[in-house]
Amino acid sequence: MSLFGTASSFGTGGTGVFGTTTTDSHNPMKDVEVTSPPDDSISCLAFSPPTMPGNFLIAGSWANDVRCWEVQDNGQTVPKAQQMHTGPVLDVCWSDDGSKVFTASCDKTAKMWDLNSNQAMQIAQHDGPIKAIHWIKAPNYSCVMTGSWDKTLKFWDTRSPTPMMSLQMPERCYCADVVYPMAVVATAERGLIVYQLENQPSEFRRIDSPLKHQHRCVAIFKDKQNKPTGFALGSIEGRVAIHYINPPNPAKDNFTFKCHRSNGTNTTTPQDIYAVNAIAFHPVHGTLATVGSDGRFSFWDKDARTKLKTSEQLDQPITACCFNHNGNIFAYASSYDWSKGHEYYNPQKKNYIFLRNAAEELKPRNKK
Amino acid sequence: MGRKKKKQMKPWCWYCNRDFDDEKILIQHQKAKHFKCHICHKKLYTGPGLAIHCMQVHKETIDGVPNAIPGRTDIELEIYGMEGIPEKDMEERRRVLEQKNQETQKRKLNPDDSDEDDDDDEPGSSFQQPVARPPQAGFVPPMTQPGLLPVRGAPVIPPAGYSGIPPMIPGVPPMMPGLHHGVPGMPPGMMPVGGMMPPMMPGMPAVIHPPVSHRPGITHMPQVPAVNVLSRPAVPAVITSSAQPDIAKPLFPSAGQSQQTVSGSPHTPPSTTSDPPKPTFPAYTKSSAGVASPNADTSTVSKPPSTVTSKAATLTTTSATSKLIHPDEDLSLEELRAQLPRYQCNVRQNTPAAPSVAPVNAVLPPQQLSLGNPIPGIPSILCQFSGPPRGLPGYLPGQMLPFVQAHAVIPGFQGAPSRPPMGVRPPVMSPGGRY
């Protein structure tokens, strides 16, 4: 039975290093560890799209590399290939057909990695590090969208060195998400812009941020008809805002919730508030996962407005997460995110990527 | 708004100074925020009730009312809604509200004046008001509503500025001087058009206007229906409707209306403010001031001197109740990290040549791993080098070259002053691997 199918035996799936001596605080959830993880912090994770058979995981890291593993049904992870940039890799994404992987780096370039031939070529150039990269597949065009700290959002036809379009943003791009026909970009200084991608990308609306702190991650969610209808925005202040684009009753429909904070109900000890490093929506259930600097991940049901689960605390922050195409696997990366500055960086500390069976835990709670 | 005679204009919570539209909502708020047992989440009716419950049921003592601002945590005071509030606190509150009202009016009229406390409007102010109003209007609401505004004199929430509001001043300059004049002592509570919150510490020079930058964008947005509505609910975002004469209410005008004003006016004055977080967002609280404020600094561009920890230093503490685990800088974690020399890109690529494209073909695995690691930045690739493309559409013909390891710089480029070699590996490396 497949590890990643419906529940059942999830054994300590034969992948690498498990059961290490020291306490298990590096993997308190006893999830499957991916073999040969990158040597420096993992900045992004992405699973292959449904168009490809099997599950392939891509991870970009601060060691300038992008690695690819095949995740087998029994939980085994097999390293497949790797590519390099000349600077830390900040974001990765897949093309819709699963044949290419796009990678974005601090070296101001983005590359297209053809997995079949294992060749990568540069397809984009910015004036600053590229923080977000997404593939857009529209009925009448396809392109790669890159958001950079140079305050521009560019769209590239991978065959040409000049962008098809370049849009100016008010500030540096910090995170973005695309679900056709909508794209959301969150920038520095709490900027938030929604773009519509039909015909050609154009700015749709600038939104006043629902959050009061620096934006860190964003993820679009869909409605029951599978159309993008809003997004979840996370900040460095342990809070996520759920925001609908055109809600019937914004005051009631939009809301924020606190997360990734140390126990604070006790009024005597100060509460530690951690950044939300990434948000991912389950492709089937529509529930979401958040991971934070506190080293925990949590699952939430935004419609019932409840928390479904919070994990145990890992000994390192969790920097990235993603679901595979059918929502059976939840991958999360444990590595240092710089939340306590450079003093707490230990290059020797191992970085991990864990895989967890997500089929059951993310089922929505029935609204009472 | 209703009768002036009511206890305090609008119901407000003694524990956290927030304002509410209705006493019922106030009570719900108190039950959920202040009288809720942290162990079993049962909602009690009063502070002493909560204390007794914890003692009897959980055998635990609590030392203060949860989520209350310092000075208002007395667990023994029996307060329910607006009942039970000590008279002196009531008066203080009334006073503060009045002052705030005065301030706004005063400001308008007499920028040089520094008094406060006056009950009457200055003579001659009236003509100015209409003019001044609009821009100020934005400030009014927060005043009356504040909820969070600690009120001078009252135990102040150590805001340390407030979070999230970058001092974008572009649209505001005109206001500033006026504000300052009028208000030497007044905590620029008026300022935060942003609607947020807590008075700024004197250290915060200016008002912040977060959305200022957004405004332009919004004005052109044709989309109507929800434009502003969206921002509203979410919260204290600033609303960008433009000057409307007195907005004094907590809620923003309806979307349609604001839409028009928005599109109509080329912006300017700070516009209305949004109201402070409302009870409708249960999860969204200011949680006793602490939370938000902490990082006011990080978000602001011009960091006020107050918190200043050494660069990249860890935690920015704020109030006694919470601290943000994030370096005290305005940059994102990635930006801070990327500044380190070890992560500087070794760009050979940017170099000269060209425009671009450096197709990279590294192949993989294991070996690379060991190699590349120790020094990030080294790896490879990218160098432009020649080699027939091999069928790749590619832009620069001639660039692809299957390769492992890179660095090899191909002649031709080597010449290119390898830029500050970023201290790294001598290009030569490439032993084998080049096919």
PDB file of C-alpha atoms in Angstrom, chain A residues 36-37 39-41 62-65 67 80-88 90 105-111 113-114 117-125 129 131 149 157-161 170-172 174 188-192 203-216 236-239 243-247 249-258 261 264-275 277 293 305 336-345 347, chain B residues 38 63-67 163-166 168 196-197 210-211 213-214 217-218 221 223 225-231 233-240 280-287 291-292 294-296 298-301 310-315 319-327 329-338 340 342-347 349-350 356-365 368-369 372-373 376-382 390 392-395 400 402:
ATOM      1  CA  SER A  36      20.694  14.093   0.588  1.00  0.00           C
ATOM      2  CA  PRO A  37      19.166  17.349   1.682  1.00  0.00           C
ATOM      3  CA  ASP A  39      23.789  21.870   2.626  1.00  0.00           C
ATOM      4  CA  ASP A  40      22.403  25.209   3.469  1.00  0.00           C
ATOM      5  CA  SER A  41      18.986  26.571   4.298  1.00  0.00           C
ATOM      6  CA  TRP A  62      21.109  28.974  -0.008  1.00  0.00           C
ATOM      7  CA  ALA A  63      23.880  26.707  -1.155  1.00  0.00           C
ATOM      8  CA  ASN A  64      23.111  27.948  -4.669  1.00  0.00           C
ATOM      9  CA  ASP A  65      21.710  24.618  -5.743  1.00  0.00           C
ATOM     10  CA  ARG A  67      17.856  19.579  -6.228  1.00  0.00           C
ATOM     11  CA  LYS A  80      17.703  12.580  -9.226  1.00  0.00           C
ATOM     12  CA  ALA A  81      19.492  15.662 -10.357  1.00  0.00           C
ATOM     13  CA  GLN A  82      20.815  19.015  -9.396  1.00  0.00           C
ATOM     14  CA  GLN A  83      21.532  22.364 -10.951  1.00  0.00           C
ATOM     15  CA  MET A  84      23.450  25.331  -9.727  1.00  0.00           C
ATOM     16  CA  HIS A  85      23.214  29.061  -9.796  1.00  0.00           C
ATOM     17  CA  THR A  86      25.914  31.481  -8.798  1.00  0.00           C
ATOM     18  CA  GLY A  87      23.943  32.773  -5.935  1.00  0.00           C
ATOM     19  CA  PRO A  88      21.410  31.444  -3.439  1.00  0.00           C
ATOM     20  CA  LEU A  90      15.177  31.861  -3.676  1.00  0.00           C
ATOM     21  CA  SER A 105      18.268  33.252  -7.645  1.00  0.00           C
ATOM     22  CA  CYS A 106      20.110  36.058  -5.891  1.00  0.00           C
ATOM     23  CA  ASP A 107      22.386  36.106  -8.869  1.00  0.00           C
ATOM     24  CA  LYS A 108      19.651  38.148 -10.577  1.00  0.00           C
ATOM     25  CA  THR A 109      18.866  35.485 -13.096  1.00  0.00           C
ATOM     26  CA  ALA A 110      16.246  32.872 -13.528  1.00  0.00           C
ATOM     27  CA  LYS A 111      16.809  29.640 -15.341  1.00  0.00           C
ATOM     28  CA  TRP A 113      15.839  23.546 -16.287  1.00  0.00           C
ATOM     29  CA  ASP A 114      14.805  20.948 -18.776  1.00  0.00           C
ATOM     30  CA  SER A 117      17.988  16.694 -20.963  1.00  0.00           C
ATOM     31  CA  ASN A 118      19.183  17.967 -17.629  1.00  0.00           C
ATOM     32  CA  GLN A 119      20.165  21.241 -19.167  1.00  0.00           C
ATOM     33  CA  ALA A 120      19.434  24.584 -17.685  1.00  0.00           C
ATOM     34  CA  MET A 121      19.512  27.856 -19.465  1.00  0.00           C
ATOM     35  CA  GLN A 122      19.025  31.368 -18.372  1.00  0.00           C
ATOM     36  CA  ILE A 123      15.709  32.854 -19.319  1.00  0.00           C
ATOM     37  CA  ALA A 124      15.499  36.020 -17.282  1.00  0.00           C
ATOM     38  CA  GLN A 125      17.597  38.847 -16.013  1.00  0.00           C
ATOM     39  CA  PRO A 129      17.856  39.214  -6.811  1.00  0.00           C
ATOM     40  CA  LYS A 131      12.565  36.491  -5.148  1.00  0.00           C
ATOM     41  CA  TRP A 149      13.981  43.167  -5.305  1.00  0.00           C
ATOM     42  CA  ASP A 157       8.745  34.100 -22.980  1.00  0.00           C
ATOM     43  CA  THR A 158      11.498  31.650 -22.408  1.00  0.00           C
ATOM     44  CA  ARG A 159      12.784  31.995 -25.902  1.00  0.00           C
ATOM     45  CA  SER A 160      13.730  35.612 -25.742  1.00  0.00           C
ATOM     46  CA  PRO A 161      16.184  37.530 -23.624  1.00  0.00           C
ATOM     47  CA  PRO A 170       5.945  50.235  -5.524  1.00  0.00           C
ATOM     48  CA  GLU A 171       8.519  48.236  -3.655  1.00  0.00           C
ATOM     49  CA  ARG A 172      10.644  45.111  -3.628  1.00  0.00           C
ATOM     50  CA  TYR A 174       8.763  39.731  -1.163  1.00  0.00           C
ATOM     51  CA  ALA A 188       8.151  45.507   1.112  1.00  0.00           C
ATOM     52  CA  GLU A 189       6.508  48.239   3.119  1.00  0.00           C
ATOM     53  CA  ARG A 190       3.362  46.170   3.326  1.00  0.00           C
ATOM     54  CA  GLY A 191       2.462  46.602  -0.282  1.00  0.00           C
ATOM     55  CA  LEU A 192      -0.092  44.265  -1.780  1.00  0.00           C
ATOM     56  CA  GLU A 203      -2.475  45.380 -12.390  1.00  0.00           C
ATOM     57  CA  PHE A 204      -5.946  44.819 -11.041  1.00  0.00           C
ATOM     58  CA  ARG A 205      -5.973  46.377  -7.647  1.00  0.00           C
ATOM     59  CA  ARG A 206      -3.707  47.599  -4.919  1.00  0.00           C
ATOM     60  CA  ILE A 207      -4.950  46.542  -1.573  1.00  0.00           C
ATOM     61  CA  ASP A 208      -4.381  48.115   1.781  1.00  0.00           C
ATOM     62  CA  SER A 209      -2.671  45.528   3.784  1.00  0.00           C
ATOM     63  CA  PRO A 210      -4.747  43.750   6.345  1.00  0.00           C
ATOM     64  CA  LEU A 211      -1.601  43.211   8.341  1.00  0.00           C
ATOM     65  CA  LYS A 212       0.524  45.613  10.214  1.00  0.00           C
ATOM     66  CA  HIS A 213       3.852  44.000   9.808  1.00  0.00           C
ATOM     67  CA  GLN A 214       6.196  43.073   7.051  1.00  0.00           C
ATOM     68  CA  HIS A 215       4.703  40.695   4.542  1.00  0.00           C
ATOM     69  CA  ARG A 216       6.413  37.395   4.230  1.00  0.00           C
ATOM     70  CA  ILE A 236       6.597  38.387  10.386  1.00  0.00           C
ATOM     71  CA  GLU A 237       4.313  38.962  13.328  1.00  0.00           C
ATOM     72  CA  GLY A 238       2.815  35.535  13.666  1.00  0.00           C
ATOM     73  CA  ARG A 239      -0.345  36.390  11.868  1.00  0.00           C
ATOM     74  CA  HIS A 243      -8.630  38.090   2.306  1.00  0.00           C
ATOM     75  CA  TYR A 244     -11.246  37.679  -0.371  1.00  0.00           C
ATOM     76  CA  ILE A 245     -11.106  39.749  -3.502  1.00  0.00           C
ATOM     77  CA  ASN A 246     -14.796  40.403  -3.845  1.00  0.00           C
ATOM     78  CA  PRO A 247     -16.534  39.150  -0.803  1.00  0.00           C
ATOM     79  CA  ASN A 249     -19.484  41.093   3.170  1.00  0.00           C
ATOM     80  CA  PRO A 250     -15.888  42.071   3.617  1.00  0.00           C
ATOM     81  CA  ALA A 251     -16.177  42.988   7.227  1.00  0.00           C
ATOM     82  CA  LYS A 252     -17.283  39.530   8.061  1.00  0.00           C
ATOM     83  CA  ASP A 253     -15.581  37.515   5.429  1.00  0.00           C
ATOM     84  CA  ASN A 254     -12.080  38.805   5.745  1.00  0.00           C
ATOM     85  CA  PHE A 255     -10.257  38.117   8.949  1.00  0.00           C
ATOM     86  CA  THR A 256      -6.863  37.515  10.435  1.00  0.00           C
ATOM     87  CA  PHE A 257      -5.685  34.964  12.896  1.00  0.00           C
ATOM     88  CA  LYS A 258      -2.658  34.650  15.076  1.00  0.00           C
ATOM     89  CA  ARG A 261       3.478  32.284  18.885  1.00  0.00           C
ATOM     90  CA  GLY A 264       1.039  33.615  25.676  1.00  0.00           C
ATOM     91  CA  THR A 265      -2.052  33.267  27.660  1.00  0.00           C
ATOM     92  CA  ASN A 266      -0.074  33.587  30.771  1.00  0.00           C
ATOM     93  CA  THR A 267       0.220  37.276  31.288  1.00  0.00           C
ATOM     94  CA  THR A 268       3.455  37.119  33.129  1.00  0.00           C
ATOM     95  CA  THR A 269       5.801  35.801  30.542  1.00  0.00           C
ATOM     96  CA  PRO A 270       6.226  37.724  27.358  1.00  0.00           C
ATOM     97  CA  GLN A 271       4.957  35.963  24.343  1.00  0.00           C
ATOM     98  CA  ASP A 272       7.380  35.191  21.542  1.00  0.00           C
ATOM     99  CA  ILE A 273       6.017  36.023  18.177  1.00  0.00           C
ATOM    100  CA  TYR A 274       7.477  34.300  15.159  1.00  0.00           C
ATOM    101  CA  ALA A 275       7.350  34.978  11.475  1.00  0.00           C
ATOM    102  CA  ASN A 277       7.579  31.630   6.638  1.00  0.00           C
ATOM    103  CA  SER A 293      10.170  30.468  12.561  1.00  0.00           C
ATOM    104  CA  ARG A 305     -12.050  29.368  11.217  1.00  0.00           C
ATOM    105  CA  TYR A 336      17.647  28.352   9.725  1.00  0.00           C
ATOM    106  CA  ASP A 337      15.760  31.322   8.415  1.00  0.00           C
ATOM    107  CA  TRP A 338      17.834  34.122   9.939  1.00  0.00           C
ATOM    108  CA  SER A 339      15.068  35.119  12.307  1.00  0.00           C
ATOM    109  CA  LYS A 340      17.567  35.618  15.085  1.00  0.00           C
ATOM    110  CA  GLY A 341      20.235  37.247  12.976  1.00  0.00           C
ATOM    111  CA  HIS A 342      23.598  35.995  11.893  1.00  0.00           C
ATOM    112  CA  GLU A 343      24.736  35.056  15.360  1.00  0.00           C
ATOM    113  CA  TYR A 344      22.501  32.044  15.421  1.00  0.00           C
ATOM    114  CA  TYR A 345      23.587  30.735  12.062  1.00  0.00           C
ATOM    115  CA  PRO A 347      26.689  26.353   8.876  1.00  0.00           C
TER     116      PRO A 347
ATOM    117  CA  HIS B  38      -6.685  29.960  29.589  1.00  0.00           C
ATOM    118  CA  ASP B  63      -2.327  37.076  38.805  1.00  0.00           C
ATOM    119  CA  GLY B  64      -4.003  39.379  36.406  1.00  0.00           C
ATOM    120  CA  VAL B  65      -6.669  39.765  33.837  1.00  0.00           C
ATOM    121  CA  PRO B  66      -5.520  38.328  30.527  1.00  0.00           C
ATOM    122  CA  ASN B  67      -4.921  40.702  27.644  1.00  0.00           C
ATOM    123  CA  SER B 163       3.876  48.346  14.090  1.00  0.00           C
ATOM    124  CA  GLY B 164       3.639  48.261  10.629  1.00  0.00           C
ATOM    125  CA  ILE B 165       3.307  51.708   9.660  1.00  0.00           C
ATOM    126  CA  PRO B 166       6.111  52.884   7.646  1.00  0.00           C
ATOM    127  CA  MET B 168       5.517  57.070   4.299  1.00  0.00           C
ATOM    128  CA  MET B 196      -3.821  52.256  14.211  1.00  0.00           C
ATOM    129  CA  MET B 197      -3.313  52.603  17.145  1.00  0.00           C
ATOM    130  CA  PRO B 210       0.869  53.450   5.015  1.00  0.00           C
ATOM    131  CA  PRO B 211      -1.209  53.445   2.076  1.00  0.00           C
ATOM    132  CA  SER B 213       1.765  54.901  -1.736  1.00  0.00           C
ATOM    133  CA  HIS B 214      -1.155  52.932  -2.604  1.00  0.00           C
ATOM    134  CA  GLY B 217      -3.046  53.011  -7.443  1.00  0.00           C
ATOM    135  CA  ILE B 218      -6.363  52.968  -5.996  1.00  0.00           C
ATOM    136  CA  MET B 221      -8.682  51.382 -10.175  1.00  0.00           C
ATOM    137  CA  GLN B 223     -12.887  48.222 -10.165  1.00  0.00           C
ATOM    138  CA  PRO B 225     -17.336  47.302  -5.946  1.00  0.00           C
ATOM    139  CA  ALA B 226     -15.098  46.088  -3.501  1.00  0.00           C
ATOM    140  CA  VAL B 227     -12.233  48.238  -3.745  1.00  0.00           C
ATOM    141  CA  ASN B 228     -12.172  49.841  -0.537  1.00  0.00           C
ATOM    142  CA  VAL B 229     -14.376  47.555   1.078  1.00  0.00           C
ATOM    143  CA  LEU B 230     -11.809  45.046   0.962  1.00  0.00           C
ATOM    144  CA  SER B 231      -9.326  46.911   2.767  1.00  0.00           C
ATOM    145  CA  PRO B 233     -12.652  44.902   6.920  1.00  0.00           C
ATOM    146  CA  ALA B 234      -9.399  43.646   7.206  1.00  0.00           C
ATOM    147  CA  VAL B 235      -8.672  46.158   9.450  1.00  0.00           C
ATOM    148  CA  PRO B 236      -7.053  49.039  10.326  1.00  0.00           C
ATOM    149  CA  ALA B 237      -5.752  49.619   7.016  1.00  0.00           C
ATOM    150  CA  VAL B 238      -5.956  53.035   6.004  1.00  0.00           C
ATOM    151  CA  ILE B 239      -8.689  53.824   3.902  1.00  0.00           C
ATOM    152  CA  THR B 240      -7.996  55.910   1.182  1.00  0.00           C
ATOM    153  CA  THR B 280     -15.879  41.304  14.620  1.00  0.00           C
ATOM    154  CA  PHE B 281     -12.492  39.932  14.070  1.00  0.00           C
ATOM    155  CA  PRO B 282     -12.117  37.794  16.986  1.00  0.00           C
ATOM    156  CA  ALA B 283      -8.764  36.638  16.103  1.00  0.00           C
ATOM    157  CA  TYR B 284      -7.496  39.995  15.415  1.00  0.00           C
ATOM    158  CA  THR B 285      -6.664  41.712  18.532  1.00  0.00           C
ATOM    159  CA  LYS B 286      -4.164  44.059  19.612  1.00  0.00           C
ATOM    160  CA  SER B 287      -3.516  41.828  22.397  1.00  0.00           C
ATOM    161  CA  VAL B 291       2.090  42.784  19.873  1.00  0.00           C
ATOM    162  CA  ALA B 292       1.667  45.323  17.353  1.00  0.00           C
ATOM    163  CA  PRO B 294       6.999  45.776  18.779  1.00  0.00           C
ATOM    164  CA  ASN B 295       8.044  46.166  15.543  1.00  0.00           C
ATOM    165  CA  ALA B 296       7.026  49.418  14.660  1.00  0.00           C
ATOM    166  CA  THR B 298      11.130  47.231  11.713  1.00  0.00           C
ATOM    167  CA  SER B 299       8.536  48.407   9.480  1.00  0.00           C
ATOM    168  CA  THR B 300       9.392  51.949   9.386  1.00  0.00           C
ATOM    169  CA  VAL B 301      11.818  53.060   6.976  1.00  0.00           C
ATOM    170  CA  SER B 310      22.863  46.065  16.703  1.00  0.00           C
ATOM    171  CA  LYS B 311      22.417  45.140  13.235  1.00  0.00           C
ATOM    172  CA  ALA B 312      20.819  41.917  12.697  1.00  0.00           C
ATOM    173  CA  ALA B 313      20.492  41.511  16.218  1.00  0.00           C
ATOM    174  CA  THR B 314      17.863  39.431  17.178  1.00  0.00           C
ATOM    175  CA  LEU B 315      14.906  40.195  19.049  1.00  0.00           C
ATOM    176  CA  SER B 319       6.280  45.577  25.529  1.00  0.00           C
ATOM    177  CA  ALA B 320       6.425  43.359  28.425  1.00  0.00           C
ATOM    178  CA  THR B 321       3.881  41.166  26.881  1.00  0.00           C
ATOM    179  CA  SER B 322       5.443  40.078  23.687  1.00  0.00           C
ATOM    180  CA  LYS B 323       8.390  40.254  21.438  1.00  0.00           C
ATOM    181  CA  LEU B 324       8.908  39.613  17.809  1.00  0.00           C
ATOM    182  CA  ILE B 325      11.529  37.117  16.930  1.00  0.00           C
ATOM    183  CA  HIS B 326      12.899  38.998  13.985  1.00  0.00           C
ATOM    184  CA  PRO B 327      15.913  41.217  13.521  1.00  0.00           C
ATOM    185  CA  GLU B 329      15.599  45.992  10.636  1.00  0.00           C
ATOM    186  CA  ASP B 330      13.309  46.969   7.950  1.00  0.00           C
ATOM    187  CA  LEU B 331      14.584  44.353   5.560  1.00  0.00           C
ATOM    188  CA  SER B 332      13.295  40.897   4.970  1.00  0.00           C
ATOM    189  CA  LEU B 333      15.204  37.949   6.387  1.00  0.00           C
ATOM    190  CA  GLU B 334      16.450  37.032   2.962  1.00  0.00           C
ATOM    191  CA  GLU B 335      17.733  40.501   2.282  1.00  0.00           C
ATOM    192  CA  LEU B 336      19.623  40.513   5.530  1.00  0.00           C
ATOM    193  CA  ARG B 337      21.094  37.167   4.849  1.00  0.00           C
ATOM    194  CA  ALA B 338      22.054  37.989   1.289  1.00  0.00           C
ATOM    195  CA  LEU B 340      26.728  38.392   3.903  1.00  0.00           C
ATOM    196  CA  ARG B 342      29.494  34.299   1.823  1.00  0.00           C
ATOM    197  CA  TYR B 343      26.328  34.649  -0.204  1.00  0.00           C
ATOM    198  CA  GLN B 344      27.540  37.176  -2.697  1.00  0.00           C
ATOM    199  CA  CYS B 345      27.132  35.910  -6.118  1.00  0.00           C
ATOM    200  CA  ASN B 346      30.162  35.132  -7.897  1.00  0.00           C
ATOM    201  CA  VAL B 347      29.210  36.565 -10.791  1.00  0.00           C
ATOM    202  CA  GLN B 349      28.224  36.162 -15.487  1.00  0.00           C
ATOM    203  CA  ASN B 350      27.118  39.533 -14.997  1.00  0.00           C
ATOM    204  CA  SER B 356      23.143  37.316 -20.712  1.00  0.00           C
ATOM    205  CA  VAL B 357      22.309  34.209 -20.955  1.00  0.00           C
ATOM    206  CA  ALA B 358      24.474  31.813 -19.738  1.00  0.00           C
ATOM    207  CA  PRO B 359      22.942  28.669 -20.277  1.00  0.00           C
ATOM    208  CA  VAL B 360      24.024  26.386 -17.769  1.00  0.00           C
ATOM    209  CA  ASN B 361      24.356  22.936 -18.082  1.00  0.00           C
ATOM    210  CA  ALA B 362      25.489  21.413 -15.175  1.00  0.00           C
ATOM    211  CA  VAL B 363      24.811  17.983 -14.653  1.00  0.00           C
ATOM    212  CA  LEU B 364      24.605  16.726 -11.534  1.00  0.00           C
ATOM    213  CA  PRO B 365      24.650  15.129  -8.595  1.00  0.00           C
ATOM    214  CA  GLN B 368      28.776  18.313  -7.172  1.00  0.00           C
ATOM    215  CA  LEU B 369      27.534  18.146  -3.858  1.00  0.00           C
ATOM    216  CA  GLY B 372      30.126  22.935  -4.218  1.00  0.00           C
ATOM    217  CA  ASN B 373      29.286  23.055  -0.793  1.00  0.00           C
ATOM    218  CA  PRO B 376      28.495  28.735  -1.647  1.00  0.00           C
ATOM    219  CA  GLY B 377      28.708  30.918  -4.424  1.00  0.00           C
ATOM    220  CA  ILE B 378      31.173  29.134  -6.104  1.00  0.00           C
ATOM    221  CA  PRO B 379      29.608  26.794  -8.099  1.00  0.00           C
ATOM    222  CA  SER B 380      29.699  27.218 -11.299  1.00  0.00           C
ATOM    223  CA  ILE B 381      28.217  27.644 -14.086  1.00  0.00           C
ATOM    224  CA  LEU B 382      27.417  30.387 -15.571  1.00  0.00           C
ATOM    225  CA  ARG B 390      22.756  21.435 -29.148  1.00  0.00           C
ATOM    226  CA  LEU B 392      18.266  24.228 -27.643  1.00  0.00           C
ATOM    227  CA  PRO B 393      16.378  27.061 -28.912  1.00  0.00           C
ATOM    228  CA  GLY B 394      18.215  29.198 -26.689  1.00  0.00           C
ATOM    229  CA  TYR B 395      18.958  32.597 -27.128  1.00  0.00           C
ATOM    230  CA  MET B 400      25.564  25.820 -24.047  1.00  0.00           C
ATOM    231  CA  PRO B 402      27.430  20.426 -21.160  1.00  0.00           C
TER     232      PRO B 402
END
